[in-house]
């Protein structure tokens, strides 16, 4: 519990809680094409703040004048399907993954939270990666990434949400031998389209925090392997 005067049990450790996860899937490995599909279900304990005078759950509106008790409060159910695939053909390789997730609160003392989506949990995500080895320039590889995430809830009652976003990253890698050493040059452009969006939206201790995507960024590196 945060060591703040607005909590009656400030500084105390909450009892140990247990998460449970069940997963079932199937995968295939081949010379050219690999794929994996899995379905999962997770029961994750949740915590909330409760008014100390009447025991009613609050929406994290504690204050020094109206202190609260922080304790466990119901469960967050996460159910979803995740798929991954790898495809290799000549100098081109592709990799992708996708996830669909349905996350909901349940068994909360505050009935208005039951059935709501937990904060900072996107309902879908997609990742694609492509790498091409340039035959005309041995050691050179061109790389591209596409990342997409769905909207995230900002507050527990789901009245505010951040929209989904898509980011594109581009890069190149050049590997060469110098005497007995391997030299790897890298250059990349992150967020090549300079997409502006909220990447994370964690909610903690009565406050919503918004973390933006980093703007377009160019970086380079050199690694020498002995």
XYZ file of N, CA, C and O in Angstrom, residues 48-117:
280
model
N -8.379 -2.588 -5.141
C -9.128 -1.337 -5.200
C -9.002 -0.619 -3.864
O -8.534 -1.192 -2.875
N -9.440 0.629 -3.840
C -9.478 1.423 -2.617
C -10.906 1.452 -2.078
O -11.869 1.552 -2.841
N -11.047 1.367 -0.749
C -12.352 1.349 -0.102
C -12.406 2.421 0.972
O -11.429 2.602 1.720
N -13.514 3.125 1.042
C -13.686 4.108 2.104
C -13.632 3.400 3.449
O -14.299 2.393 3.669
N -12.832 3.934 4.350
C -12.602 3.271 5.631
C -13.798 3.347 6.566
O -13.935 2.523 7.469
N -14.701 4.301 6.348
C -15.808 4.467 7.287
C -16.967 3.512 7.022
O -17.542 2.944 7.939
N -17.303 3.304 5.722
C -18.456 2.462 5.425
C -18.111 1.203 4.637
O -18.982 0.388 4.342
N -16.828 1.049 4.251
C -16.424 -0.148 3.525
C -16.833 -0.174 2.077
O -16.617 -1.161 1.382
N -17.422 0.898 1.573
C -17.838 0.941 0.175
C -16.642 1.210 -0.720
O -15.750 1.981 -0.381
N -16.633 0.569 -1.887
C -15.541 0.779 -2.828
C -15.640 2.156 -3.460
O -16.719 2.627 -3.802
N -14.512 2.811 -3.583
C -14.464 4.111 -4.239
C -13.858 3.945 -5.618
O -13.424 2.865 -5.991
N -13.841 4.994 -6.393
C -13.130 4.992 -7.664
C -11.799 5.701 -7.463
O -11.463 6.656 -8.161
N -11.055 5.234 -6.452
C -9.735 5.769 -6.146
C -9.790 7.260 -5.874
O -8.908 8.013 -6.301
N -10.839 7.730 -5.152
C -10.952 9.149 -4.838
C -10.577 9.410 -3.381
O -11.194 10.226 -2.707
N -9.555 8.707 -2.902
C -9.110 8.900 -1.518
C -8.470 10.281 -1.350
O -7.943 10.849 -2.294
N -8.505 10.780 -0.115
C -7.842 12.037 0.214
C -7.496 12.007 1.698
O -7.950 11.136 2.446
N -6.685 12.956 2.141
C -6.336 13.011 3.560
C -7.580 13.232 4.420
O -7.671 12.730 5.544
N -8.537 13.967 3.877
C -9.762 14.228 4.630
C -10.729 13.045 4.572
O -11.605 12.908 5.427
N -10.581 12.200 3.549
C -11.478 11.055 3.376
C -10.626 9.827 3.058
O -10.559 9.379 1.913
N -9.931 9.278 4.074
C -8.963 8.199 3.831
C -9.628 6.896 3.389
O -10.815 6.669 3.609
N -8.823 6.041 2.775
C -9.287 4.762 2.254
C -8.403 3.630 2.760
O -7.311 3.849 3.283
N -8.906 2.422 2.548
C -8.140 1.201 2.790
C -7.928 0.535 1.440
O -8.888 0.363 0.672
N -6.696 0.165 1.136
C -6.413 -0.552 -0.117
C -6.356 -2.048 0.184
O -5.638 -2.486 1.070
N -7.129 -2.832 -0.608
C -7.127 -4.277 -0.431
C -7.555 -4.962 -1.723
O -7.953 -4.290 -2.684
N -7.458 -6.271 -1.736
C -7.827 -7.026 -2.927
C -9.322 -6.854 -3.211
O -10.129 -6.704 -2.290
N -9.653 -6.896 -4.509
C -11.040 -6.644 -4.899
C -11.355 -7.347 -6.208
O -11.214 -6.779 -7.295
N -11.746 -8.610 -6.123
C -12.191 -9.319 -7.313
C -11.065 -9.779 -8.220
O -9.901 -9.860 -7.825
N -11.444 -10.028 -9.463
C -10.546 -10.671 -10.420
C -10.661 -9.977 -11.772
O -11.708 -9.446 -12.139
N -9.561 -9.998 -12.516
C -9.567 -9.601 -13.927
C -9.386 -10.863 -14.768
O -8.400 -11.591 -14.607
N -10.364 -11.155 -15.615
C -10.306 -12.324 -16.497
C -9.740 -11.895 -17.847
O -10.276 -10.990 -18.488
N -8.695 -12.568 -18.278
C -8.096 -12.313 -19.591
C -8.254 -13.576 -20.438
O -7.671 -14.617 -20.111
N -9.011 -13.482 -21.512
C -9.196 -14.619 -22.413
C -8.848 -14.168 -23.822
O -9.283 -13.095 -24.258
N -8.090 -14.988 -24.531
C -7.708 -14.552 -25.865
C -7.105 -15.648 -26.708
O -6.943 -16.799 -26.287
N -6.761 -15.266 -27.925
C -6.119 -16.150 -28.900
C -4.904 -15.427 -29.463
O -4.972 -14.228 -29.793
N -3.784 -16.144 -29.565
C -2.557 -15.568 -30.109
C -2.029 -16.476 -31.204
O -2.012 -17.703 -31.054
N -1.601 -15.878 -32.310
C -1.074 -16.634 -33.445
C 0.249 -16.021 -33.900
O 0.417 -14.799 -33.884
N 1.190 -16.891 -34.297
C 2.481 -16.457 -34.816
C 2.814 -17.267 -36.053
O 2.415 -18.437 -36.177
N 3.578 -16.675 -36.976
C 3.974 -17.371 -38.186
C 5.319 -16.849 -38.674
O 5.629 -15.657 -38.512
N 6.125 -17.745 -39.255
C 7.406 -17.394 -39.871
C 7.440 -18.002 -41.270
O 7.115 -19.190 -41.448
N 7.858 -17.182 -42.231
C 7.913 -17.643 -43.622
C 9.250 -17.226 -44.216
O 9.627 -16.051 -44.142
N 9.946 -18.196 -44.800
C 11.251 -17.931 -45.401
C 11.246 -18.412 -46.850
O 10.934 -19.576 -47.120
N 11.597 -17.503 -47.766
C 11.676 -17.855 -49.177
C 12.846 -17.096 -49.797
O 12.813 -15.868 -49.930
N 13.895 -17.808 -50.119
C 15.086 -17.181 -50.684
C 15.713 -16.194 -49.718
O 15.997 -16.514 -48.560
N 15.931 -14.985 -50.199
C 16.548 -13.936 -49.376
C 15.539 -13.167 -48.531
O 15.912 -12.252 -47.794
N 14.260 -13.529 -48.627
C 13.214 -12.808 -47.891
C 12.684 -13.668 -46.745
O 12.414 -14.855 -46.924
N 12.560 -13.055 -45.591
C 11.942 -13.739 -44.451
C 10.888 -12.815 -43.849
O 11.104 -11.606 -43.726
N 9.754 -13.403 -43.479
C 8.641 -12.657 -42.898
C 8.257 -13.297 -41.567
O 8.280 -14.522 -41.424
N 7.902 -12.466 -40.627
C 7.455 -12.944 -39.327
C 6.294 -12.072 -38.863
O 6.337 -10.849 -39.006
N 5.278 -12.700 -38.317
C 4.127 -11.937 -37.853
C 3.472 -12.586 -36.651
O 3.585 -13.793 -36.426
N 2.796 -11.768 -35.856
C 2.035 -12.269 -34.715
C 0.808 -11.388 -34.517
O 0.834 -10.193 -34.826
N -0.248 -11.987 -34.018
C -1.487 -11.248 -33.763
C -2.133 -11.802 -32.500
O -2.023 -13.004 -32.210
N -2.786 -10.927 -31.759
C -3.466 -11.358 -30.538
C -4.804 -10.643 -30.415
O -4.892 -9.432 -30.606
N -5.833 -11.405 -30.093
C -7.144 -10.872 -29.756
C -7.402 -11.199 -28.294
O -7.262 -12.358 -27.879
N -7.776 -10.191 -27.520
C -7.894 -10.358 -26.073
C -9.202 -9.762 -25.573
O -9.564 -8.642 -25.949
N -9.891 -10.518 -24.746
C -11.072 -9.999 -24.059
C -10.776 -10.028 -22.565
O -10.714 -11.103 -21.953
N -10.563 -8.858 -21.984
C -10.251 -8.731 -20.562
C -11.394 -8.001 -19.869
O -11.817 -6.937 -20.321
N -11.880 -8.565 -18.756
C -12.995 -7.972 -18.028
C -12.802 -8.157 -16.523
O -12.274 -9.168 -16.062
N -13.266 -7.161 -15.752
C -13.278 -7.253 -14.301
C -14.512 -8.040 -13.843
O -15.558 -7.995 -14.477
N -14.370 -8.726 -12.702
C -15.515 -9.422 -12.119
C -15.324 -9.535 -10.613
O -14.200 -9.388 -10.101
N -16.409 -9.780 -9.918
C -16.421 -10.005 -8.463
C -15.944 -8.792 -7.672
O -15.534 -8.931 -6.517
N -15.984 -7.611 -8.252
C -15.610 -6.400 -7.524
C -16.751 -5.980 -6.597
O -17.940 -6.126 -6.936
N -16.410 -5.451 -5.426
C -17.419 -4.916 -4.524
C -18.149 -3.752 -5.186
O -19.342 -3.538 -4.977
N -17.425 -2.996 -5.999
C -18.029 -1.893 -6.745
C -18.662 -2.471 -8.005
O -17.981 -2.783 -8.975
N -19.983 -2.643 -7.990
C -20.672 -3.298 -9.099
C -20.468 -2.586 -10.431
O -20.556 -3.210 -11.487
N -20.187 -1.284 -10.396
C -20.021 -0.540 -11.648
C -18.758 -0.950 -12.392
O -18.622 -0.664 -13.589
N -17.809 -1.615 -11.712
C -16.573 -2.052 -12.369
C -16.712 -3.427 -13.004
O -15.933 -3.770 -13.899
N -17.665 -4.220 -12.542
C -17.832 -5.562 -13.090
C -18.262 -5.505 -14.549
O -19.178 -4.767 -14.916
N -17.587 -6.271 -15.364
C -17.844 -6.250 -16.802
C -17.065 -5.196 -17.540
O -17.127 -5.140 -18.774
N -16.315 -4.362 -16.813
C -15.513 -3.321 -17.459
C -14.156 -3.872 -17.891
O -13.648 -4.843 -17.329
N -13.563 -3.241 -18.893
C -12.240 -3.628 -19.364
C -11.175 -3.046 -18.439
O -11.234 -1.861 -18.102
